[in-house]
């Protein structure tokens, strides 16, 4: 244990801290003092004069930049990353010292105490420069995790720390929870079963255990505060009382789903997209489907139901278990589906058990066809409607190819001899286009039987849609 000595107060104008490199100690007998033109210098082994602060025969001297002797040194200086103090050239040792508005403690070897140090049974905190921290203090709060999973009784450990172990601060338990929503913080009303524990903690020199401490850890379980918290950003309020004043600290954390599924875009253009990638952030162990097992659903806005979109070929569902803390990449292959049947609207990809991600698919255009009654049954007239609700113009090529459903297959009908389909059509952005014509002008009447038909429309990117209608 270090014996405490009286604090020595030195108030000299020269008692200023000077940071230098290693302070050399040389022997006057080996080299020597020189005096010329009224200037006194000390000559060194390297044929240069001493400059700055030098200890010669145990005494600290000060020289200017030209090597001229100024006088015996009094003040602080840093040598080999350690703070020292010289009093009229003599190294100060083993005791307290006040100088330059700060308090220092020096060991018997003359080095200053730094960090948390016990002296005569009491704990003190010194800065890296050796100055004793004053009674005022600042506080910080950190957490052992940045997020908890909703629906789990998962605790967060908040550590409250002080930068001054000499100051005293009392803090209570967490009694307020806030949620960030719409750009503001709102108080969360706790469940009626929640009660604030009657426990007080002390930071600093007078802790409840009779020893000094620079940090205290509090545990908080969001599900104890309120069951079924929604996902989002939250913070806890931690009250502190120090130096007769109230200090409020906050620490933020997120409440997240057990698994978070996201996709880089909220909307995809069908003619530009062959697959959609998903990032699955796994916060609790979960079953993830392989890409060929990802399922697709379409939102029917008329009845509000999600309708499954059947792929061209059904595969057996394969999956694997993803561990908590992992991040998984998966995808939806649009090539598994008949793209001509996909239309503009909201879709949902199911990438695992209970795991999904919503997005929008946008078709370059939508189309429909309907038959019109004519005076003669030999005239088969239809009207094709093309709707372009996108911000891009659509250029149709070779539209008008006719198909008839025979059993479960569509059969393409041949044109009359010498007839050709219209080859080009441009539909501006945000435009509805209608075209009426007689099928009997292009196709043999014997082929235009009653039944289900479709007309193919294809844009310049190769995207194909079919307009379906019944022919009577």
C-alpha positions as a Markdown table, in Angstrom:
| # | Residue | x | y | z |
|---|---|---|---|---|
| 1 | Unk | 0.0 | 0.0 | 0.0 |
| 2 | Unk | 1.3 | 3.4 | -0.9 |
| 3 | Unk | 1.8 | 5.8 | 2.1 |
| 4 | Unk | 0.0 | 9.1 | 1.6 |
| 5 | Unk | 2.1 | 12.2 | 1.9 |
| 6 | Unk | 1.1 | 15.8 | 2.3 |
| 7 | Unk | 0.0 | 17.6 | -0.9 |
| 8 | Unk | 2.6 | 20.0 | -1.9 |
| 9 | Unk | 1.4 | 23.2 | -3.6 |
| 10 | Unk | 3.8 | 24.8 | -6.0 |
| 11 | Unk | 2.7 | 28.0 | -7.7 |
| 12 | Unk | 5.5 | 29.0 | -9.9 |
| 13 | Unk | 5.2 | 30.7 | -13.3 |
| 14 | Unk | 7.4 | 28.1 | -14.7 |
| 15 | Unk | 5.3 | 25.2 | -13.4 |
| 16 | Unk | 3.8 | 24.4 | -16.9 |
| 17 | Unk | 3.6 | 20.9 | -18.4 |
| 18 | Unk | 6.0 | 20.3 | -21.3 |
| 19 | Unk | 5.8 | 17.2 | -23.4 |
| 20 | Unk | 9.1 | 16.1 | -24.7 |
| 21 | Unk | 10.9 | 13.0 | -25.8 |
| 22 | Unk | 13.1 | 11.0 | -23.4 |
| 23 | Unk | 15.0 | 13.4 | -21.0 |
| 24 | Unk | 18.7 | 12.5 | -21.3 |
| 25 | Unk | 20.9 | 12.3 | -18.3 |
| 26 | Unk | 24.6 | 13.1 | -19.0 |
| 27 | Unk | 27.7 | 13.5 | -16.9 |
| 28 | Unk | 29.3 | 16.9 | -16.7 |
| 29 | Unk | 32.7 | 15.4 | -16.2 |
| 30 | Unk | 32.5 | 13.5 | -19.6 |
| 31 | Unk | 31.5 | 16.5 | -21.7 |
| 32 | Unk | 31.0 | 19.9 | -20.3 |
| 33 | Unk | 29.8 | 23.4 | -20.0 |
| 34 | Unk | 31.0 | 26.1 | -22.4 |
| 35 | Unk | 30.7 | 29.9 | -22.1 |
| 36 | Unk | 31.2 | 32.4 | -24.8 |
| 37 | Unk | 29.9 | 36.0 | -25.5 |
| 38 | Unk | 28.0 | 35.8 | -22.2 |
| 39 | Unk | 26.1 | 32.7 | -23.3 |
| 40 | Unk | 26.3 | 29.4 | -21.4 |
| 41 | Unk | 25.9 | 26.1 | -23.3 |
| 42 | Unk | 26.3 | 22.4 | -22.6 |
| 43 | Unk | 28.3 | 20.5 | -25.2 |
| 44 | Unk | 27.1 | 16.9 | -26.1 |
| 45 | Unk | 28.9 | 13.8 | -27.3 |
| 46 | Unk | 27.4 | 14.2 | -30.8 |
| 47 | Unk | 29.1 | 17.6 | -31.2 |
| 48 | Unk | 25.8 | 19.4 | -30.6 |
| 49 | Unk | 24.6 | 21.6 | -27.8 |
| 50 | Unk | 21.9 | 20.5 | -25.4 |
| 51 | Unk | 18.4 | 21.9 | -26.2 |
| 52 | Unk | 15.1 | 21.7 | -24.3 |
| 53 | Unk | 15.2 | 20.0 | -20.9 |
| 54 | Unk | 18.2 | 17.9 | -19.9 |
| 55 | Unk | 19.1 | 16.2 | -16.6 |
| 56 | Unk | 22.7 | 16.7 | -15.8 |
| 57 | Unk | 24.2 | 15.1 | -12.7 |
| 58 | Unk | 20.6 | 14.7 | -11.3 |
| 59 | Unk | 19.5 | 18.3 | -12.0 |
| 60 | Unk | 17.0 | 19.3 | -14.7 |
| 61 | Unk | 18.2 | 22.3 | -16.8 |
| 62 | Unk | 16.4 | 24.1 | -19.6 |
| 63 | Unk | 18.0 | 25.3 | -22.8 |
| 64 | Unk | 16.5 | 27.3 | -25.8 |
| 65 | Unk | 16.5 | 26.1 | -29.4 |
| 66 | Unk | 20.0 | 27.6 | -29.9 |
| 67 | Unk | 21.4 | 25.6 | -27.0 |
| 68 | Unk | 21.6 | 28.6 | -24.7 |
| 69 | Unk | 21.2 | 27.9 | -21.0 |
| 70 | Unk | 17.9 | 29.4 | -19.6 |
| 71 | Unk | 18.0 | 28.1 | -16.0 |
| 72 | Unk | 17.2 | 25.3 | -13.7 |
| 73 | Unk | 13.8 | 23.7 | -14.7 |
| 74 | Unk | 10.6 | 23.7 | -12.6 |
| 75 | Unk | 7.5 | 22.0 | -14.0 |
| 76 | Unk | 5.9 | 19.0 | -15.5 |
| 77 | Unk | 7.4 | 17.1 | -18.4 |
| 78 | Unk | 6.7 | 13.8 | -20.1 |
| 79 | Unk | 9.5 | 11.4 | -20.6 |
| 80 | Unk | 9.1 | 7.9 | -22.2 |
| 81 | Unk | 5.3 | 8.3 | -22.0 |
| 82 | Unk | 5.4 | 8.9 | -18.3 |
| 83 | Unk | 4.7 | 12.2 | -16.5 |
| 84 | Unk | 7.3 | 13.7 | -14.1 |
| 85 | Unk | 7.6 | 16.9 | -12.1 |
| 86 | Unk | 10.8 | 18.8 | -11.3 |
| 87 | Unk | 11.0 | 21.2 | -8.4 |
| 88 | Unk | 13.9 | 23.6 | -8.9 |
| 89 | Unk | 15.6 | 20.9 | -11.0 |
| 90 | Unk | 15.0 | 18.1 | -8.5 |
| 91 | Unk | 12.7 | 15.2 | -9.5 |
| 92 | Unk | 9.6 | 15.2 | -7.3 |
| 93 | Unk | 8.9 | 11.7 | -5.8 |
| 94 | Unk | 6.4 | 9.8 | -3.7 |
| 95 | Unk | 3.5 | 12.1 | -2.9 |
| 96 | Unk | 0.6 | 14.3 | -3.9 |
| 97 | Unk | 1.2 | 17.5 | -5.8 |
| 98 | Unk | -1.1 | 20.4 | -7.0 |
| 99 | Unk | 0.1 | 22.4 | -9.9 |
| 100 | Unk | -1.4 | 24.2 | -12.9 |
| 101 | Unk | -4.9 | 23.7 | -11.5 |
| 102 | Unk | -4.6 | 19.9 | -11.4 |
| 103 | Unk | -3.7 | 17.3 | -8.7 |
| 104 | Unk | -1.1 | 14.6 | -9.3 |
| 105 | Unk | 0.3 | 11.6 | -7.4 |
| 106 | Unk | 3.9 | 10.6 | -7.9 |
| 107 | Unk | 5.4 | 7.2 | -7.0 |
| 108 | Unk | 8.8 | 6.8 | -5.4 |
| 109 | Unk | 10.5 | 6.6 | -8.8 |
| 110 | Unk | 9.0 | 9.9 | -9.8 |
| 111 | Unk | 6.4 | 8.6 | -12.3 |
| 112 | Unk | 2.8 | 9.9 | -12.1 |
| 113 | Unk | -0.1 | 7.6 | -11.3 |
| 114 | Unk | -2.6 | 7.0 | -14.2 |
| 115 | Unk | -5.9 | 5.2 | -14.5 |
| 116 | Unk | -7.8 | 3.7 | -11.6 |
| 117 | Unk | -5.3 | 3.6 | -8.6 |
| 118 | Unk | -5.7 | 2.7 | -4.9 |
| 119 | Unk | -3.8 | 5.0 | -2.6 |
| 120 | Unk | -4.0 | 4.6 | 1.2 |
| 121 | Unk | -7.1 | 2.4 | 1.0 |
| 122 | Unk | -9.0 | 4.7 | -1.3 |
| 123 | Unk | -9.6 | 4.4 | -5.0 |
| 124 | Unk | -8.8 | 7.3 | -7.4 |
| 125 | Unk | -9.1 | 7.9 | -11.1 |
| 126 | Unk | -6.3 | 9.7 | -13.0 |
| 127 | Unk | -6.2 | 10.7 | -16.7 |
| 128 | Unk | -3.6 | 9.4 | -19.1 |
| 129 | Unk | -1.7 | 12.6 | -18.4 |
| 130 | Unk | -1.7 | 11.9 | -14.6 |
| 131 | Unk | -4.3 | 14.5 | -13.6 |
| 132 | Unk | -6.8 | 13.5 | -11.0 |
| 133 | Unk | -10.3 | 13.5 | -12.3 |
| 134 | Unk | -12.5 | 16.1 | -10.7 |
| 135 | Unk | -15.7 | 15.3 | -8.9 |
| 136 | Unk | -17.9 | 16.1 | -11.9 |
| 137 | Unk | -18.5 | 13.1 | -14.1 |
| 138 | Unk | -20.1 | 12.1 | -17.4 |
| 139 | Unk | -22.0 | 8.8 | -17.9 |
| 140 | Unk | -22.5 | 6.5 | -20.9 |
| 141 | Unk | -24.9 | 3.5 | -21.5 |
| 142 | Unk | -24.2 | 0.5 | -23.7 |
| 143 | Unk | -26.2 | -2.7 | -24.4 |
| 144 | Unk | -25.0 | -6.3 | -24.9 |
| 145 | Unk | -27.3 | -6.6 | -27.9 |
| 146 | Unk | -28.9 | -4.3 | -30.5 |
| 147 | Unk | -32.1 | -6.3 | -31.0 |
| 148 | Unk | -34.5 | -8.8 | -29.4 |
| 149 | Unk | -37.0 | -11.1 | -31.1 |
| 150 | Unk | -40.7 | -10.3 | -30.7 |
| 151 | Unk | -42.6 | -12.8 | -28.7 |
| 152 | Unk | -39.5 | -14.1 | -26.9 |
| 153 | Unk | -38.7 | -13.5 | -23.2 |
| 154 | Unk | -35.2 | -12.2 | -24.2 |
| 155 | Unk | -33.3 | -9.9 | -21.8 |
| 156 | Unk | -31.0 | -7.0 | -22.7 |
| 157 | Unk | -28.2 | -6.1 | -20.3 |
| 158 | Unk | -27.6 | -2.3 | -20.1 |
| 159 | Unk | -24.3 | -1.2 | -18.6 |
| 160 | Unk | -24.1 | 2.3 | -17.2 |
| 161 | Unk | -20.5 | 3.6 | -16.8 |
| 162 | Unk | -18.9 | 6.7 | -15.4 |
| 163 | Unk | -15.6 | 8.3 | -16.4 |
| 164 | Unk | -14.9 | 9.5 | -12.9 |
| 165 | Unk | -14.9 | 6.9 | -10.1 |
| 166 | Unk | -14.5 | 9.7 | -7.5 |
| 167 | Unk | -18.0 | 11.1 | -8.4 |
| 168 | Unk | -21.1 | 9.5 | -6.9 |
| 169 | Unk | -24.2 | 8.7 | -8.9 |
| 170 | Unk | -27.4 | 6.9 | -7.9 |
| 171 | Unk | -29.5 | 5.2 | -10.6 |
| 172 | Unk | -32.8 | 3.4 | -10.4 |
| 173 | Unk | -34.3 | 0.6 | -12.5 |
| 174 | Unk | -35.8 | 1.1 | -15.9 |
| 175 | Unk | -39.4 | 2.3 | -15.6 |
| 176 | Unk | -40.1 | 3.8 | -19.0 |
| 177 | Unk | -40.1 | 2.4 | -22.5 |
| 178 | Unk | -40.4 | 4.5 | -25.6 |
| 179 | Unk | -41.2 | 3.6 | -29.3 |
| 180 | Unk | -40.0 | 5.5 | -32.3 |
| 181 | Unk | -42.8 | 6.0 | -34.8 |
| 182 | Unk | -43.6 | 8.6 | -37.5 |
| 183 | Unk | -40.5 | 10.6 | -36.6 |
| 184 | Unk | -41.3 | 10.9 | -32.8 |
| 185 | Unk | -40.7 | 9.0 | -29.6 |
| 186 | Unk | -43.9 | 7.8 | -27.8 |
| 187 | Unk | -44.2 | 6.2 | -24.3 |
| 188 | Unk | -45.3 | 2.6 | -24.3 |
| 189 | Unk | -47.9 | 1.8 | -21.7 |
| 190 | Unk | -46.7 | -1.2 | -19.7 |
| 191 | Unk | -48.9 | -4.2 | -18.9 |
| 192 | Unk | -50.7 | -4.0 | -15.5 |
| 193 | Unk | -48.6 | -6.8 | -14.2 |
| 194 | Unk | -45.3 | -4.9 | -14.7 |
| 195 | Unk | -43.8 | -3.3 | -11.6 |
| 196 | Unk | -40.6 | -1.4 | -11.1 |
| 197 | Unk | -38.2 | -3.3 | -8.8 |
| 198 | Unk | -37.3 | -1.3 | -5.7 |
| 199 | Unk | -33.6 | -1.5 | -6.2 |
| 200 | Unk | -31.1 | 1.4 | -6.3 |
| 201 | Unk | -27.6 | 1.2 | -7.7 |
| 202 | Unk | -24.7 | 3.5 | -6.9 |
| 203 | Unk | -21.8 | 4.4 | -9.2 |
| 204 | Unk | -18.6 | 5.8 | -7.9 |
| 205 | Unk | -17.0 | 5.9 | -4.5 |
| 206 | Unk | -19.9 | 4.8 | -2.3 |
| 207 | Unk | -21.6 | 1.8 | -3.8 |
| 208 | Unk | -24.0 | -0.3 | -1.9 |
| 209 | Unk | -21.3 | -2.9 | -1.3 |
| 210 | Unk | -18.9 | -0.5 | 0.3 |
| 211 | Unk | -16.5 | -0.5 | -2.6 |
| 212 | Unk | -16.0 | 1.8 | -5.6 |
| 213 | Unk | -17.3 | 0.8 | -9.0 |
| 214 | Unk | -17.1 | 2.5 | -12.4 |
| 215 | Unk | -20.1 | 0.6 | -14.0 |
| 216 | Unk | -23.4 | -1.0 | -13.1 |
| 217 | Unk | -25.4 | -3.5 | -15.3 |
| 218 | Unk | -29.2 | -3.6 | -15.4 |
| 219 | Unk | -31.2 | -6.3 | -17.0 |
| 220 | Unk | -34.4 | -5.5 | -18.9 |
| 221 | Unk | -36.9 | -7.9 | -20.6 |
| 222 | Unk | -39.2 | -6.2 | -23.1 |
| 223 | Unk | -41.8 | -9.0 | -22.8 |
| 224 | Unk | -42.0 | -8.4 | -19.0 |
| 225 | Unk | -42.8 | -4.8 | -19.7 |
| 226 | Unk | -45.4 | -5.4 | -22.3 |
| 227 | Unk | -46.4 | -8.6 | -24.1 |
| 228 | Unk | -46.6 | -8.7 | -27.9 |
| 229 | Unk | -44.5 | -5.7 | -28.7 |
| 230 | Unk | -44.7 | -4.7 | -32.4 |
| 231 | Unk | -41.5 | -4.6 | -34.3 |
| 232 | Unk | -39.6 | -1.3 | -34.5 |
| 233 | Unk | -37.1 | 0.9 | -32.8 |
| 234 | Unk | -37.3 | 1.3 | -29.0 |
| 235 | Unk | -35.4 | 2.9 | -26.2 |
| 236 | Unk | -35.3 | 2.7 | -22.4 |
| 237 | Unk | -35.1 | 5.6 | -20.0 |
| 238 | Unk | -32.4 | 5.2 | -17.3 |
| 239 | Unk | -32.6 | 7.9 | -14.5 |
| 240 | Unk | -29.4 | 9.0 | -12.8 |
| 241 | Unk | -28.8 | 11.4 | -9.9 |
| 242 | Unk | -25.4 | 12.9 | -9.5 |
| 243 | Unk | -24.0 | 16.0 | -7.8 |
| 244 | Unk | -27.6 | 17.0 | -6.8 |
| 245 | Unk | -28.8 | 17.0 | -10.4 |
| 246 | Unk | -30.9 | 14.6 | -12.4 |
| 247 | Unk | -29.3 | 13.0 | -15.5 |
| 248 | Unk | -31.4 | 11.1 | -18.0 |
| 249 | Unk | -29.7 | 8.5 | -20.3 |
| 250 | Unk | -31.3 | 6.5 | -23.1 |
| 251 | Unk | -30.3 | 3.3 | -24.8 |
| 252 | Unk | -31.9 | 2.2 | -28.1 |
| 253 | Unk | -32.6 | -1.3 | -29.3 |
| 254 | Unk | -34.8 | -3.0 | -32.0 |
| 255 | Unk | -37.6 | -5.4 | -31.7 |
| 256 | Unk | -37.5 | -7.7 | -34.7 |
| 257 | Unk | -39.3 | -10.6 | -36.2 |
| 258 | Unk | -37.9 | -14.1 | -35.7 |
| 259 | Unk | -36.9 | -14.0 | -39.3 |
| 260 | Unk | -36.7 | -10.9 | -41.6 |
| 261 | Unk | -37.1 | -11.4 | -45.3 |
| 262 | Unk | -36.3 | -8.6 | -47.7 |
| 263 | Unk | -35.8 | -8.0 | -51.4 |
| 264 | Unk | -33.7 | -5.2 | -53.0 |
| 265 | Unk | -36.7 | -3.7 | -54.9 |
| 266 | Unk | -40.4 | -3.3 | -54.0 |
| 267 | Unk | -41.4 | -3.5 | -57.7 |
| 268 | Unk | -40.1 | -5.6 | -60.7 |
| 269 | Unk | -40.8 | -5.1 | -64.4 |
| 270 | Unk | -41.7 | -8.5 | -65.8 |
| 271 | Unk | -40.0 | -8.0 | -69.2 |
| 272 | Unk | -36.7 | -7.2 | -67.4 |
| 273 | Unk | -36.8 | -9.8 | -64.7 |
| 274 | Unk | -36.0 | -13.5 | -64.8 |
| 275 | Unk | -35.5 | -14.0 | -61.0 |
| 276 | Unk | -36.0 | -12.1 | -57.7 |
| 277 | Unk | -33.5 | -12.4 | -54.9 |
| 278 | Unk | -34.3 | -12.4 | -51.2 |
| 279 | Unk | -32.2 | -11.9 | -48.1 |
| 280 | Unk | -33.3 | -13.9 | -45.1 |
| 281 | Unk | -32.0 | -12.6 | -41.7 |
| 282 | Unk | -32.5 | -15.4 | -39.3 |
| 283 | Unk | -33.0 | -14.2 | -35.7 |
| 284 | Unk | -34.3 | -17.6 | -34.4 |
| 285 | Unk | -33.8 | -21.1 | -35.9 |
| 286 | Unk | -36.1 | -21.4 | -39.0 |
| 287 | Unk | -37.0 | -23.7 | -41.9 |
| 288 | Unk | -35.9 | -22.2 | -45.2 |
| 289 | Unk | -37.1 | -23.5 | -48.6 |
| 290 | Unk | -34.7 | -24.2 | -51.4 |
| 291 | Unk | -35.2 | -21.9 | -54.4 |
| 292 | Unk | -37.1 | -24.5 | -56.4 |
| 293 | Unk | -39.6 | -24.8 | -53.5 |
| 294 | Unk | -40.3 | -21.1 | -53.1 |
| 295 | Unk | -44.1 | -20.5 | -53.6 |
| 296 | Unk | -45.7 | -17.6 | -55.3 |
| 297 | Unk | -49.1 | -16.0 | -54.5 |
| 298 | Unk | -51.1 | -13.2 | -56.2 |
| 299 | Unk | -53.3 | -10.7 | -54.3 |
| 300 | Unk | -56.8 | -10.7 | -55.8 |
| 301 | Unk | -57.9 | -7.2 | -55.1 |
| 302 | Unk | -61.6 | -8.0 | -55.8 |
| 303 | Unk | -61.9 | -10.4 | -52.9 |
| 304 | Unk | -58.8 | -9.6 | -50.9 |
| 305 | Unk | -57.5 | -13.2 | -51.1 |
| 306 | Unk | -54.0 | -14.4 | -51.8 |
| 307 | Unk | -54.3 | -16.9 | -54.7 |
| 308 | Unk | -51.5 | -19.4 | -55.3 |
| 309 | Unk | -49.8 | -19.1 | -58.7 |
| 310 | Unk | -49.1 | -22.6 | -60.0 |
| 311 | Unk | -45.7 | -23.3 | -61.6 |
| 312 | Unk | -45.3 | -25.1 | -64.9 |
| 313 | Unk | -44.0 | -28.1 | -63.0 |
| 314 | Unk | -44.6 | -28.9 | -59.3 |
| 315 | Unk | -41.6 | -30.0 | -57.3 |
| 316 | Unk | -41.4 | -31.7 | -54.0 |
| 317 | Unk | -40.8 | -29.1 | -51.2 |
| 318 | Unk | -37.2 | -29.3 | -50.0 |
| 319 | Unk | -35.9 | -27.2 | -47.1 |
| 320 | Unk | -33.1 | -26.9 | -44.5 |
| 321 | Unk | -32.8 | -25.5 | -41.0 |
| 322 | Unk | -31.1 | -22.1 | -40.7 |
| 323 | Unk | -29.5 | -21.3 | -37.4 |
| 324 | Unk | -30.1 | -18.1 | -35.4 |
| 325 | Unk | -27.7 | -15.3 | -36.3 |
| 326 | Unk | -27.2 | -16.4 | -39.9 |
| 327 | Unk | -28.1 | -14.6 | -43.1 |
| 328 | Unk | -29.4 | -16.7 | -46.0 |
| 329 | Unk | -29.8 | -15.8 | -49.7 |
| 330 | Unk | -32.5 | -17.4 | -51.8 |
| 331 | Unk | -34.5 | -16.5 | -54.9 |
| 332 | Unk | -37.7 | -16.9 | -56.9 |
| 333 | Unk | -37.2 | -18.2 | -60.4 |
| 334 | Unk | -39.9 | -16.6 | -62.6 |
| 335 | Unk | -38.9 | -19.2 | -65.3 |
| 336 | Unk | -40.8 | -21.8 | -63.3 |
| 337 | Unk | -44.1 | -20.0 | -64.1 |
| 338 | Unk | -46.0 | -19.3 | -67.3 |
| 339 | Unk | -45.0 | -15.6 | -67.5 |
| 340 | Unk | -47.9 | -14.9 | -70.0 |
| 341 | Unk | -50.3 | -15.6 | -67.1 |
| 342 | Unk | -48.5 | -13.2 | -64.7 |
| 343 | Unk | -50.1 | -9.7 | -64.5 |
| 344 | Unk | -49.5 | -6.4 | -62.9 |
| 345 | Unk | -50.3 | -6.6 | -59.2 |
| 346 | Unk | -49.2 | -7.5 | -55.6 |
| 347 | Unk | -47.4 | -10.8 | -55.1 |
| 348 | Unk | -46.0 | -12.7 | -52.2 |
| 349 | Unk | -43.1 | -15.1 | -52.2 |
| 350 | Unk | -43.2 | -17.8 | -49.4 |
| 351 | Unk | -39.5 | -18.7 | -48.8 |
| 352 | Unk | -39.9 | -20.8 | -45.7 |
| 353 | Unk | -42.3 | -22.0 | -43.0 |
| 354 | Unk | -44.2 | -18.9 | -42.1 |
| 355 | Unk | -41.7 | -16.7 | -43.9 |
| 356 | Unk | -42.7 | -14.4 | -46.8 |
| 357 | Unk | -42.0 | -11.2 | -48.6 |
| 358 | Unk | -44.4 | -9.0 | -50.6 |
| 359 | Unk | -43.5 | -7.1 | -53.8 |
| 360 | Unk | -45.1 | -5.9 | -57.0 |
| 361 | Unk | -44.8 | -7.3 | -60.5 |
| 362 | Unk | -45.5 | -4.9 | -63.4 |
| 363 | Unk | -46.4 | -6.3 | -66.8 |
| 364 | Unk | -45.5 | -4.1 | -69.8 |
| 365 | Unk | -49.2 | -4.2 | -70.8 |
| 366 | Unk | -52.5 | -6.0 | -70.1 |
| 367 | Unk | -54.8 | -7.1 | -72.8 |
| 368 | Unk | -58.3 | -8.5 | -73.3 |
| 369 | Unk | -60.6 | -9.5 | -76.2 |
| 370 | Unk | -64.3 | -9.8 | -76.7 |
| 371 | Unk | -66.6 | -10.9 | -79.6 |
| 372 | Unk | -69.2 | -8.5 | -81.0 |
| 373 | Unk | -72.5 | -9.7 | -82.4 |
| 374 | Unk | -73.0 | -9.1 | -86.1 |
| 375 | Unk | -76.0 | -9.3 | -88.5 |
| 376 | Unk | -74.5 | -12.2 | -90.3 |
| 377 | Unk | -73.2 | -15.4 | -88.4 |
| 378 | Unk | -70.5 | -15.6 | -91.1 |
| 379 | Unk | -68.9 | -12.4 | -89.8 |
| 380 | Unk | -66.8 | -13.0 | -86.7 |
| 381 | Unk | -65.9 | -9.7 | -85.2 |
| 382 | Unk | -63.8 | -9.1 | -82.1 |
| 383 | Unk | -62.3 | -6.2 | -80.3 |
| 384 | Unk | -58.8 | -6.3 | -78.8 |
| 385 | Unk | -58.0 | -3.9 | -75.9 |
| 386 | Unk | -54.4 | -3.2 | -74.8 |
| 387 | Unk | -53.8 | -1.2 | -71.7 |
| 388 | Unk | -50.4 | 0.3 | -71.0 |
| 389 | Unk | -50.3 | 1.6 | -67.4 |
| 390 | Unk | -46.6 | 1.9 | -67.2 |
| 391 | Unk | -44.3 | 4.9 | -67.8 |
| 392 | Unk | -42.8 | 3.2 | -70.9 |
| 393 | Unk | -44.2 | 3.0 | -74.5 |
| 394 | Unk | -45.1 | -0.5 | -75.7 |
| 395 | Unk | -44.3 | -1.6 | -79.3 |
| 396 | Unk | -46.2 | -4.7 | -80.4 |
| 397 | Unk | -45.0 | -6.9 | -83.2 |
| 398 | Unk | -46.8 | -9.7 | -85.1 |
| 399 | Unk | -49.9 | -9.3 | -82.9 |
| 400 | Unk | -53.1 | -11.2 | -83.9 |
| 401 | Unk | -51.9 | -14.9 | -84.1 |
| 402 | Unk | -55.1 | -16.9 | -83.2 |
| 403 | Unk | -55.2 | -20.1 | -81.1 |
| 404 | Unk | -58.2 | -22.4 | -80.3 |
| 405 | Unk | -58.4 | -24.6 | -77.3 |
| 406 | Unk | -58.7 | -28.2 | -78.3 |
| 407 | Unk | -59.0 | -30.5 | -75.3 |
| 408 | Unk | -56.2 | -29.3 | -73.1 |
| 409 | Unk | -54.0 | -27.9 | -75.7 |
| 410 | Unk | -54.0 | -24.7 | -77.7 |
| 411 | Unk | -53.8 | -25.1 | -81.5 |
| 412 | Unk | -52.6 | -22.3 | -83.7 |
| 413 | Unk | -54.9 | -21.5 | -86.7 |
| 414 | Unk | -53.5 | -20.9 | -90.1 |
| 415 | Unk | -54.3 | -17.7 | -92.0 |
| 416 | Unk | -56.2 | -17.5 | -95.3 |
| 417 | Unk | -54.0 | -17.8 | -98.3 |
| 418 | Unk | -52.4 | -14.5 | -99.1 |
| 419 | Unk | -53.3 | -12.9 | -95.7 |
| 420 | Unk | -50.8 | -11.4 | -93.3 |
| 421 | Unk | -51.1 | -10.1 | -89.8 |
| 422 | Unk | -50.5 | -6.5 | -88.8 |
| 423 | Unk | -46.9 | -6.4 | -87.8 |
| 424 | Unk | -46.3 | -3.2 | -85.8 |
| 425 | Unk | -48.2 | -1.1 | -83.3 |
| 426 | Unk | -47.0 | 1.5 | -80.7 |
| 427 | Unk | -49.0 | 2.1 | -77.5 |
| 428 | Unk | -47.8 | 5.2 | -75.6 |
| 429 | Unk | -47.3 | 5.2 | -71.8 |
| 430 | Unk | -50.5 | 5.4 | -69.8 |
| 431 | Unk | -52.7 | 4.7 | -72.8 |
| 432 | Unk | -55.6 | 2.4 | -73.6 |
| 433 | Unk | -55.8 | 1.1 | -77.2 |
| 434 | Unk | -58.7 | -0.7 | -78.9 |
| 435 | Unk | -58.7 | -2.5 | -82.2 |
| 436 | Unk | -61.8 | -4.1 | -83.8 |
| 437 | Unk | -61.5 | -6.4 | -86.8 |
| 438 | Unk | -63.2 | -9.4 | -88.5 |
| 439 | Unk | -61.6 | -12.7 | -87.8 |
| 440 | Unk | -63.3 | -14.0 | -90.9 |
| 441 | Unk | -61.1 | -11.6 | -93.0 |
| 442 | Unk | -58.0 | -13.4 | -91.9 |
| 443 | Unk | -59.0 | -17.0 | -91.1 |
| 444 | Unk | -61.1 | -19.6 | -92.8 |
| 445 | Unk | -64.7 | -19.7 | -91.6 |
| 446 | Unk | -64.5 | -23.4 | -91.2 |
| 447 | Unk | -61.8 | -23.0 | -88.6 |
| 448 | Unk | -63.8 | -20.4 | -86.6 |
| 449 | Unk | -65.9 | -22.9 | -84.6 |
| 450 | Unk | -67.6 | -22.2 | -81.3 |
| 451 | Unk | -65.2 | -22.5 | -78.4 |
| 452 | Unk | -62.4 | -20.8 | -76.4 |
| 453 | Unk | -59.8 | -18.8 | -78.3 |
| 454 | Unk | -56.9 | -16.6 | -77.5 |
| 455 | Unk | -54.9 | -14.0 | -79.5 |
| 456 | Unk | -51.2 | -13.6 | -79.0 |
| 457 | Unk | -49.7 | -10.1 | -78.5 |
| 458 | Unk | -45.9 | -9.8 | -78.2 |
| 459 | Unk | -43.8 | -6.6 | -77.6 |
| 460 | Unk | -40.4 | -5.8 | -78.9 |
| 461 | Unk | -38.7 | -7.2 | -75.8 |
| 462 | Unk | -40.2 | -10.6 | -76.5 |
| 463 | Unk | -42.8 | -10.4 | -73.7 |
| 464 | Unk | -45.9 | -12.3 | -74.6 |
| 465 | Unk | -49.5 | -12.0 | -73.4 |
| 466 | Unk | -52.7 | -13.6 | -74.6 |
| 467 | Unk | -56.1 | -12.1 | -74.8 |
| 468 | Unk | -58.7 | -14.8 | -74.1 |
| 469 | Unk | -62.3 | -14.8 | -75.4 |
| 470 | Unk | -65.2 | -17.1 | -76.3 |
| 471 | Unk | -66.4 | -17.4 | -79.8 |
| 472 | Unk | -70.1 | -18.2 | -80.5 |
